[in-house]
Amino acid sequence: MPNDPERLKRYLTCEVPDKQWVADKLIYLLSGETVIPPFSAAAIKLGQLSRDENCQMEEVAEVIQMDAGLASDIIKVASSVGFAARRISSLDQALMMIGMSEIRRIALSMGVMKNFEHLKSQVDWNSFWLHSILVARLTERVAAAYRPLCGSEYLSGLLHDCGKLVLEHYFPEDFDRIIIRATERGSGHVVVEQEFLGVSHAQIGAAVCECLQAHLEVIRAVWYHHDPFNVQEGNQPDNSKFLSACVGVADALTNYKQINIYGARIMDYDKPFEELPEWQFLSQYQMSYGLDLDLDLEVEKAREDLKSFGLGGDDNSEGEEA
Ligand SMILES: [Fe+2]
Ligand SMILES: [Fe+2]
């Protein structure tokens, strides 16, 4: 079913009058069926299941088996070094040995990366995915320090910058200019995107998540990950403000470790990360569980994940770090 352009317009508002055509073109592209194919039924179901704390291992296995390709990818990744010490030949075995939450994490990552495979271009996207996986991991770690996990954390982190993939694919020259200008300024991409194109990757990412039929919390976390301060909470506050703040912190921490494509925001690397404005914002919430974060270890784990997912084999991501 094609995506409803009216729904996409909510995210793709344009601040620069002579750039309205960019937003219009994006709405036209994204409302077609082919640019961002919706997640497979299995991936959508898996997303819902990860929000259900009572879900059983059998249910997870049943859902994954709905998608034969996904199931075999998971078995392949699960038996790679870093996940299991020996070869795994079935999904049940993978679930037993590695555990449900790891399998869900692998399934979501593989599902998301596959969905964007056709948008690949000349840029080395290894750094992009390393950044995304690390942000996903850290979003989960940071959120877990404050509240019981809601199940949307990992996916929100994984998808937070997916708007950049669309920008790079459909506006390659503008994307290059944005990278150059953002690198010169050290300001990060968003300000320059808004100046050059009238829309940001965060807005585009939210529209993409809408096309993927992601949970509303995920859509809003992606939308506001650079601006959690301005999340409008309705009469019934949901988790989105907190979640976008967690993605914002995870993103800042990842930039702090200089893992991103070129043009990322330049930070004061000598300052302790607790002084980042994103951390300060999060301090309005009660940290109930405590956080013991070893950033270098998280980076290492994210690199291992990327290798297991079939990317980042020859670790050339250093060249792309900003
Ligand atoms: Fe971003
Ligand atoms: Fe990011």
Short mmCIF file of C-alpha atoms and ligand atoms in Angstrom, two decimals:
data_model
loop_
_atom_site.label_atom_id
_atom_site.label_comp_id
_atom_site.label_asym_id
_atom_site.label_seq_id
_atom_site.Cartn_x
_atom_site.Cartn_y
_atom_site.Cartn_z
CA MET A 1 0.00 0.00 0.00
CA PRO A 2 1.52 3.38 -0.94
CA ASN A 3 2.25 5.78 1.90
CA ASP A 4 -0.17 8.61 2.57
CA PRO A 5 1.45 11.91 1.42
CA GLU A 6 -0.62 13.85 3.98
CA ARG A 7 0.97 11.91 6.83
CA LEU A 8 4.47 12.49 5.43
CA LYS A 9 3.79 16.26 5.18
CA ARG A 10 3.63 16.40 8.97
CA TYR A 11 7.34 15.66 9.18
CA LEU A 12 8.57 17.30 5.99
CA THR A 13 7.68 20.90 6.70
CA CYS A 14 10.03 23.34 4.98
CA GLU A 15 11.40 26.46 6.63
CA VAL A 16 12.95 27.95 3.49
CA PRO A 17 10.29 29.07 0.95
CA ASP A 18 12.43 28.59 -2.18
CA LYS A 19 13.29 25.04 -1.06
CA GLN A 20 9.71 23.84 -0.81
CA TRP A 21 10.37 21.75 -3.92
CA VAL A 22 12.83 19.59 -1.94
CA ALA A 23 10.17 18.68 0.63
CA ASP A 24 7.65 18.13 -2.20
CA LYS A 25 10.05 15.85 -4.06
CA LEU A 26 10.75 13.83 -0.89
CA ILE A 27 7.04 13.46 -0.18
CA TYR A 28 6.48 12.33 -3.78
CA LEU A 29 9.35 9.80 -3.60
CA LEU A 30 8.55 8.43 -0.17
CA SER A 31 4.84 8.10 -0.85
CA GLY A 32 5.66 5.69 -3.70
CA GLU A 33 5.99 2.06 -2.81
CA THR A 34 9.49 1.31 -3.93
CA VAL A 35 11.81 3.87 -2.33
CA ILE A 36 11.40 2.66 1.24
CA PRO A 37 9.73 -0.72 1.14
CA PRO A 38 7.95 -1.40 4.42
CA PHE A 39 9.64 -3.77 6.84
CA SER A 40 8.78 -7.39 6.28
CA ALA A 41 5.76 -8.57 8.26
CA ALA A 42 8.20 -10.55 10.41
CA ALA A 43 10.25 -7.45 11.28
CA ILE A 44 7.13 -5.45 12.19
CA LYS A 45 5.89 -8.29 14.39
CA LEU A 46 9.31 -8.57 16.00
CA GLY A 47 9.25 -4.84 16.77
CA GLN A 48 5.89 -5.33 18.50
CA LEU A 49 7.12 -8.38 20.37
CA SER A 50 10.13 -6.55 21.74
CA ARG A 51 7.66 -4.25 23.47
CA ASP A 52 6.00 -7.19 25.21
CA GLU A 53 7.88 -8.20 28.32
CA ASN A 54 5.93 -11.45 28.66
CA CYS A 55 6.76 -12.74 25.22
CA GLN A 56 8.10 -16.27 25.02
CA MET A 57 11.02 -17.66 23.06
CA GLU A 58 8.67 -19.83 20.95
CA GLU A 59 6.79 -16.72 19.81
CA VAL A 60 10.03 -15.05 18.71
CA ALA A 61 11.08 -18.18 16.80
CA GLU A 62 7.65 -18.43 15.16
CA VAL A 63 7.77 -14.81 13.99
CA ILE A 64 11.31 -15.04 12.63
CA GLN A 65 10.40 -18.21 10.74
CA MET A 66 7.74 -16.22 8.85
CA ASP A 67 10.65 -14.78 6.85
CA ALA A 68 12.95 -17.53 5.59
CA GLY A 69 15.63 -15.08 4.43
CA LEU A 70 15.73 -13.35 7.79
CA ALA A 71 15.88 -16.67 9.63
CA SER A 72 18.87 -17.88 7.64
CA ASP A 73 20.65 -14.52 8.02
CA ILE A 74 20.16 -14.71 11.77
CA ILE A 75 21.56 -18.23 11.96
CA LYS A 76 24.59 -17.12 9.93
CA VAL A 77 25.25 -14.09 12.14
CA ALA A 78 24.53 -15.98 15.35
CA SER A 79 27.18 -18.56 14.56
CA SER A 80 29.82 -15.95 13.75
CA VAL A 81 32.60 -15.13 16.17
CA GLY A 82 31.49 -12.74 18.85
CA PHE A 83 28.11 -14.34 19.33
CA ALA A 84 28.73 -18.05 19.70
CA ALA A 85 31.74 -20.22 20.26
CA ARG A 86 30.50 -22.90 17.90
CA ARG A 87 28.52 -23.27 14.74
CA ILE A 88 24.77 -22.89 15.06
CA SER A 89 22.51 -24.65 12.59
CA SER A 90 18.98 -23.82 13.65
CA LEU A 91 17.01 -20.91 14.96
CA ASP A 92 15.98 -22.78 18.11
CA GLN A 93 19.62 -23.52 18.84
CA ALA A 94 20.50 -19.84 18.26
CA LEU A 95 17.79 -18.74 20.67
CA MET A 96 18.93 -21.22 23.29
CA MET A 97 22.60 -20.32 23.05
CA ILE A 98 22.52 -16.60 22.49
CA GLY A 99 19.26 -15.61 24.08
CA MET A 100 16.15 -13.88 22.94
CA SER A 101 17.21 -10.27 23.35
CA GLU A 102 20.43 -10.76 21.36
CA ILE A 103 18.53 -12.55 18.60
CA ARG A 104 15.98 -9.74 18.46
CA ARG A 105 18.83 -7.24 18.23
CA ILE A 106 20.45 -9.18 15.37
CA ALA A 107 17.10 -9.56 13.59
CA LEU A 108 16.29 -5.85 13.83
CA SER A 109 19.76 -4.82 12.65
CA MET A 110 19.75 -7.20 9.71
CA GLY A 111 16.20 -6.22 8.80
CA VAL A 112 17.00 -2.49 8.86
CA MET A 113 20.27 -2.79 6.91
CA LYS A 114 18.61 -4.91 4.24
CA ASN A 115 15.82 -2.39 3.86
CA PHE A 116 18.29 0.29 2.91
CA GLU A 117 20.62 -1.84 0.83
CA HIS A 118 19.36 -0.47 -2.48
CA LEU A 119 20.22 3.08 -1.39
CA LYS A 120 23.91 2.23 -1.28
CA SER A 121 26.18 4.49 -3.30
CA GLN A 122 29.80 5.50 -3.62
CA VAL A 123 30.18 6.70 -0.06
CA ASP A 124 31.68 4.18 2.34
CA TRP A 125 28.69 3.53 4.52
CA ASN A 126 30.59 1.31 6.97
CA SER A 127 31.13 4.31 9.20
CA PHE A 128 27.49 5.21 8.87
CA TRP A 129 26.37 1.77 10.10
CA LEU A 130 29.04 1.65 12.80
CA HIS A 131 27.73 5.00 14.03
CA SER A 132 24.13 3.72 13.89
CA ILE A 133 24.87 0.46 15.70
CA LEU A 134 26.81 2.24 18.42
CA VAL A 135 24.03 4.81 18.88
CA ALA A 136 21.52 1.93 19.07
CA ARG A 137 23.55 0.13 21.74
CA LEU A 138 24.15 3.28 23.75
CA THR A 139 20.50 4.37 23.54
CA GLU A 140 19.58 1.07 25.16
CA ARG A 141 22.31 1.35 27.79
CA VAL A 142 21.48 4.95 28.72
CA ALA A 143 17.70 4.40 28.78
CA ALA A 144 18.11 1.30 30.97
CA ALA A 145 19.83 3.43 33.61
CA TYR A 146 16.61 5.41 34.09
CA ARG A 147 13.60 3.21 33.29
CA PRO A 148 12.65 -0.34 32.41
CA LEU A 149 13.22 -0.66 28.66
CA CYS A 150 10.16 -0.05 26.47
CA GLY A 151 11.53 -2.10 23.54
CA SER A 152 11.86 0.83 21.09
CA GLU A 153 15.32 1.94 22.20
CA TYR A 154 17.56 -0.14 19.94
CA LEU A 155 15.49 0.45 16.80
CA SER A 156 15.29 4.22 17.45
CA GLY A 157 19.07 4.40 17.71
CA LEU A 158 19.57 2.23 14.67
CA LEU A 159 17.27 4.34 12.51
CA HIS A 160 18.06 7.79 13.94
CA ASP A 161 20.16 8.98 10.96
CA CYS A 162 18.46 6.96 8.19
CA GLY A 163 17.32 10.24 6.61
CA LYS A 164 20.96 10.73 5.54
CA LEU A 165 20.77 7.61 3.35
CA VAL A 166 17.79 9.09 1.49
CA LEU A 167 19.48 12.48 1.16
CA GLU A 168 22.70 10.99 -0.16
CA HIS A 169 20.84 8.83 -2.67
CA TYR A 170 18.43 11.41 -4.08
CA PHE A 171 20.38 14.64 -3.59
CA PRO A 172 24.00 13.45 -3.99
CA GLU A 173 25.46 16.82 -4.99
CA ASP A 174 23.71 18.69 -2.20
CA PHE A 175 24.76 15.96 0.20
CA ASP A 176 28.42 16.44 -0.78
CA ARG A 177 28.11 20.22 -0.35
CA ILE A 178 26.50 19.71 3.05
CA ILE A 179 29.33 17.42 4.17
CA ILE A 180 31.96 19.91 3.04
CA ARG A 181 30.30 22.89 4.70
CA ALA A 182 29.52 20.95 7.90
CA THR A 183 33.15 19.77 8.05
CA GLU A 184 34.38 23.36 7.67
CA ARG A 185 32.09 24.58 10.40
CA GLY A 186 32.28 21.57 12.73
CA SER A 187 28.62 22.22 13.45
CA GLY A 188 27.10 18.87 12.54
CA HIS A 189 24.84 18.26 9.56
CA VAL A 190 21.42 19.50 10.66
CA VAL A 191 21.98 23.26 10.53
CA VAL A 192 23.61 23.03 7.11
CA GLU A 193 20.91 20.71 5.75
CA GLN A 194 18.24 23.16 6.82
CA GLU A 195 20.13 26.02 5.23
CA PHE A 196 20.80 24.20 1.93
CA LEU A 197 17.66 22.09 1.55
CA GLY A 198 15.10 23.47 3.99
CA VAL A 199 14.66 20.05 5.64
CA SER A 200 16.90 17.99 7.91
CA HIS A 201 17.84 14.31 7.98
CA ALA A 202 15.91 14.05 11.26
CA GLN A 203 12.68 15.15 9.51
CA ILE A 204 13.34 12.83 6.57
CA GLY A 205 14.19 10.00 8.97
CA ALA A 206 10.86 10.43 10.76
CA ALA A 207 9.05 10.25 7.40
CA VAL A 208 11.03 7.11 6.52
CA CYS A 209 10.07 5.53 9.85
CA GLU A 210 6.44 6.36 9.11
CA CYS A 211 6.82 4.51 5.78
CA LEU A 212 8.34 1.55 7.63
CA GLN A 213 5.30 1.54 9.93
CA ALA A 214 7.59 1.85 12.93
CA HIS A 215 6.07 2.52 16.35
CA LEU A 216 5.11 6.16 16.97
CA GLU A 217 7.71 6.39 19.75
CA VAL A 218 10.44 5.39 17.29
CA ILE A 219 9.20 7.93 14.73
CA ARG A 220 9.21 10.73 17.29
CA ALA A 221 12.60 9.76 18.76
CA VAL A 222 14.14 9.89 15.28
CA TRP A 223 12.34 13.17 14.50
CA TYR A 224 13.60 14.93 17.63
CA HIS A 225 16.96 13.29 18.20
CA HIS A 226 18.73 16.63 17.65
CA ASP A 227 16.05 18.56 19.45
CA PRO A 228 14.60 16.61 22.39
CA PHE A 229 14.12 19.92 24.18
CA ASN A 230 11.18 20.70 21.87
CA VAL A 231 9.19 17.47 21.92
CA GLN A 232 5.54 18.43 22.34
CA GLU A 233 3.89 16.12 24.81
CA GLY A 234 0.16 15.63 24.41
CA ASN A 235 -2.33 15.28 27.23
CA GLN A 236 -1.02 11.82 27.93
CA PRO A 237 2.77 12.12 28.00
CA ASP A 238 4.38 9.12 26.34
CA ASN A 239 7.94 7.93 26.31
CA SER A 240 9.01 9.92 23.21
CA LYS A 241 10.59 12.89 24.93
CA PHE A 242 12.70 10.66 27.14
CA LEU A 243 13.54 8.35 24.25
CA SER A 244 14.63 11.17 21.94
CA ALA A 245 16.77 12.54 24.79
CA CYS A 246 18.42 9.11 25.13
CA VAL A 247 19.08 8.91 21.38
CA GLY A 248 20.47 12.47 21.58
CA VAL A 249 22.87 11.45 24.36
CA ALA A 250 23.88 8.27 22.55
CA ASP A 251 24.51 10.29 19.38
CA ALA A 252 26.60 12.84 21.29
CA LEU A 253 28.62 10.07 22.97
CA THR A 254 29.25 8.44 19.59
CA ASN A 255 30.43 11.73 18.14
CA TYR A 256 32.53 12.19 21.25
CA LYS A 257 34.28 8.92 20.25
CA GLN A 258 34.60 10.40 16.72
CA ILE A 259 32.64 7.64 15.05
CA ASN A 260 30.59 9.16 12.29
CA ILE A 261 30.73 10.12 8.63
CA TYR A 262 32.47 13.38 7.76
CA GLY A 263 30.92 16.61 8.91
CA ALA A 264 29.93 15.46 12.39
CA ARG A 265 29.79 18.01 15.14
CA ILE A 266 33.18 18.78 16.66
CA MET A 267 33.14 18.40 20.41
CA ASP A 268 35.37 19.31 23.29
CA TYR A 269 37.00 15.90 23.65
CA ASP A 270 38.84 16.87 26.83
CA LYS A 271 35.66 17.55 28.76
CA PRO A 272 34.04 14.65 30.61
CA PHE A 273 31.02 13.52 28.66
CA GLU A 274 28.75 14.12 31.65
CA GLU A 275 29.10 17.83 30.83
CA LEU A 276 27.48 17.46 27.41
CA PRO A 277 24.25 19.50 27.13
CA GLU A 278 22.43 16.30 26.16
CA TRP A 279 23.41 14.72 29.50
CA GLN A 280 22.36 17.82 31.36
CA PHE A 281 18.95 17.62 29.70
CA LEU A 282 18.57 14.00 30.75
CA SER A 283 19.23 14.93 34.37
CA GLN A 284 15.59 16.09 34.66
CA TYR A 285 14.74 12.38 34.84
CA GLN A 286 15.36 10.20 37.85
CA MET A 287 18.24 7.77 37.27
CA SER A 288 16.78 4.76 39.05
CA TYR A 289 19.21 2.02 38.09
CA GLY A 290 22.64 3.66 37.70
CA LEU A 291 24.97 3.57 34.72
CA ASP A 292 28.41 2.10 34.48
CA LEU A 293 29.47 2.91 30.95
CA ASP A 294 32.73 1.83 29.34
CA LEU A 295 32.60 3.72 26.06
CA ASP A 296 35.64 2.01 24.55
CA LEU A 297 34.16 -1.39 25.24
CA GLU A 298 30.85 -0.35 23.62
CA VAL A 299 32.77 0.83 20.55
CA GLU A 300 34.54 -2.50 20.36
CA LYS A 301 31.25 -4.41 20.63
CA ALA A 302 29.66 -2.27 17.93
CA ARG A 303 32.61 -2.99 15.63
CA GLU A 304 32.19 -6.72 16.28
CA ASP A 305 28.48 -6.47 15.53
CA LEU A 306 29.15 -4.67 12.27
CA LYS A 307 31.57 -7.40 11.21
CA SER A 308 29.11 -10.14 12.15
CA PHE A 309 26.34 -8.42 10.20
CA GLY A 310 28.51 -8.74 7.10
CA LEU A 311 29.76 -5.17 6.98
CA GLY A 312 32.98 -3.58 8.13
CA GLY A 313 35.05 -6.66 7.28
CA ASP A 314 38.19 -4.69 6.50
CA ASP A 315 37.93 -2.12 9.14
CA ASN A 316 38.38 0.98 7.04
CA SER A 317 36.01 3.07 9.07
CA GLU A 318 38.87 5.17 10.45
CA GLY A 319 39.08 6.98 7.12
CA GLU A 320 35.51 8.14 7.44
CA GLU A 321 35.65 9.33 10.98
CA ALA A 322 34.98 12.99 11.32
FE FE B 1 21.37 12.90 13.33
FE FE B 2 23.88 10.39 14.47
#
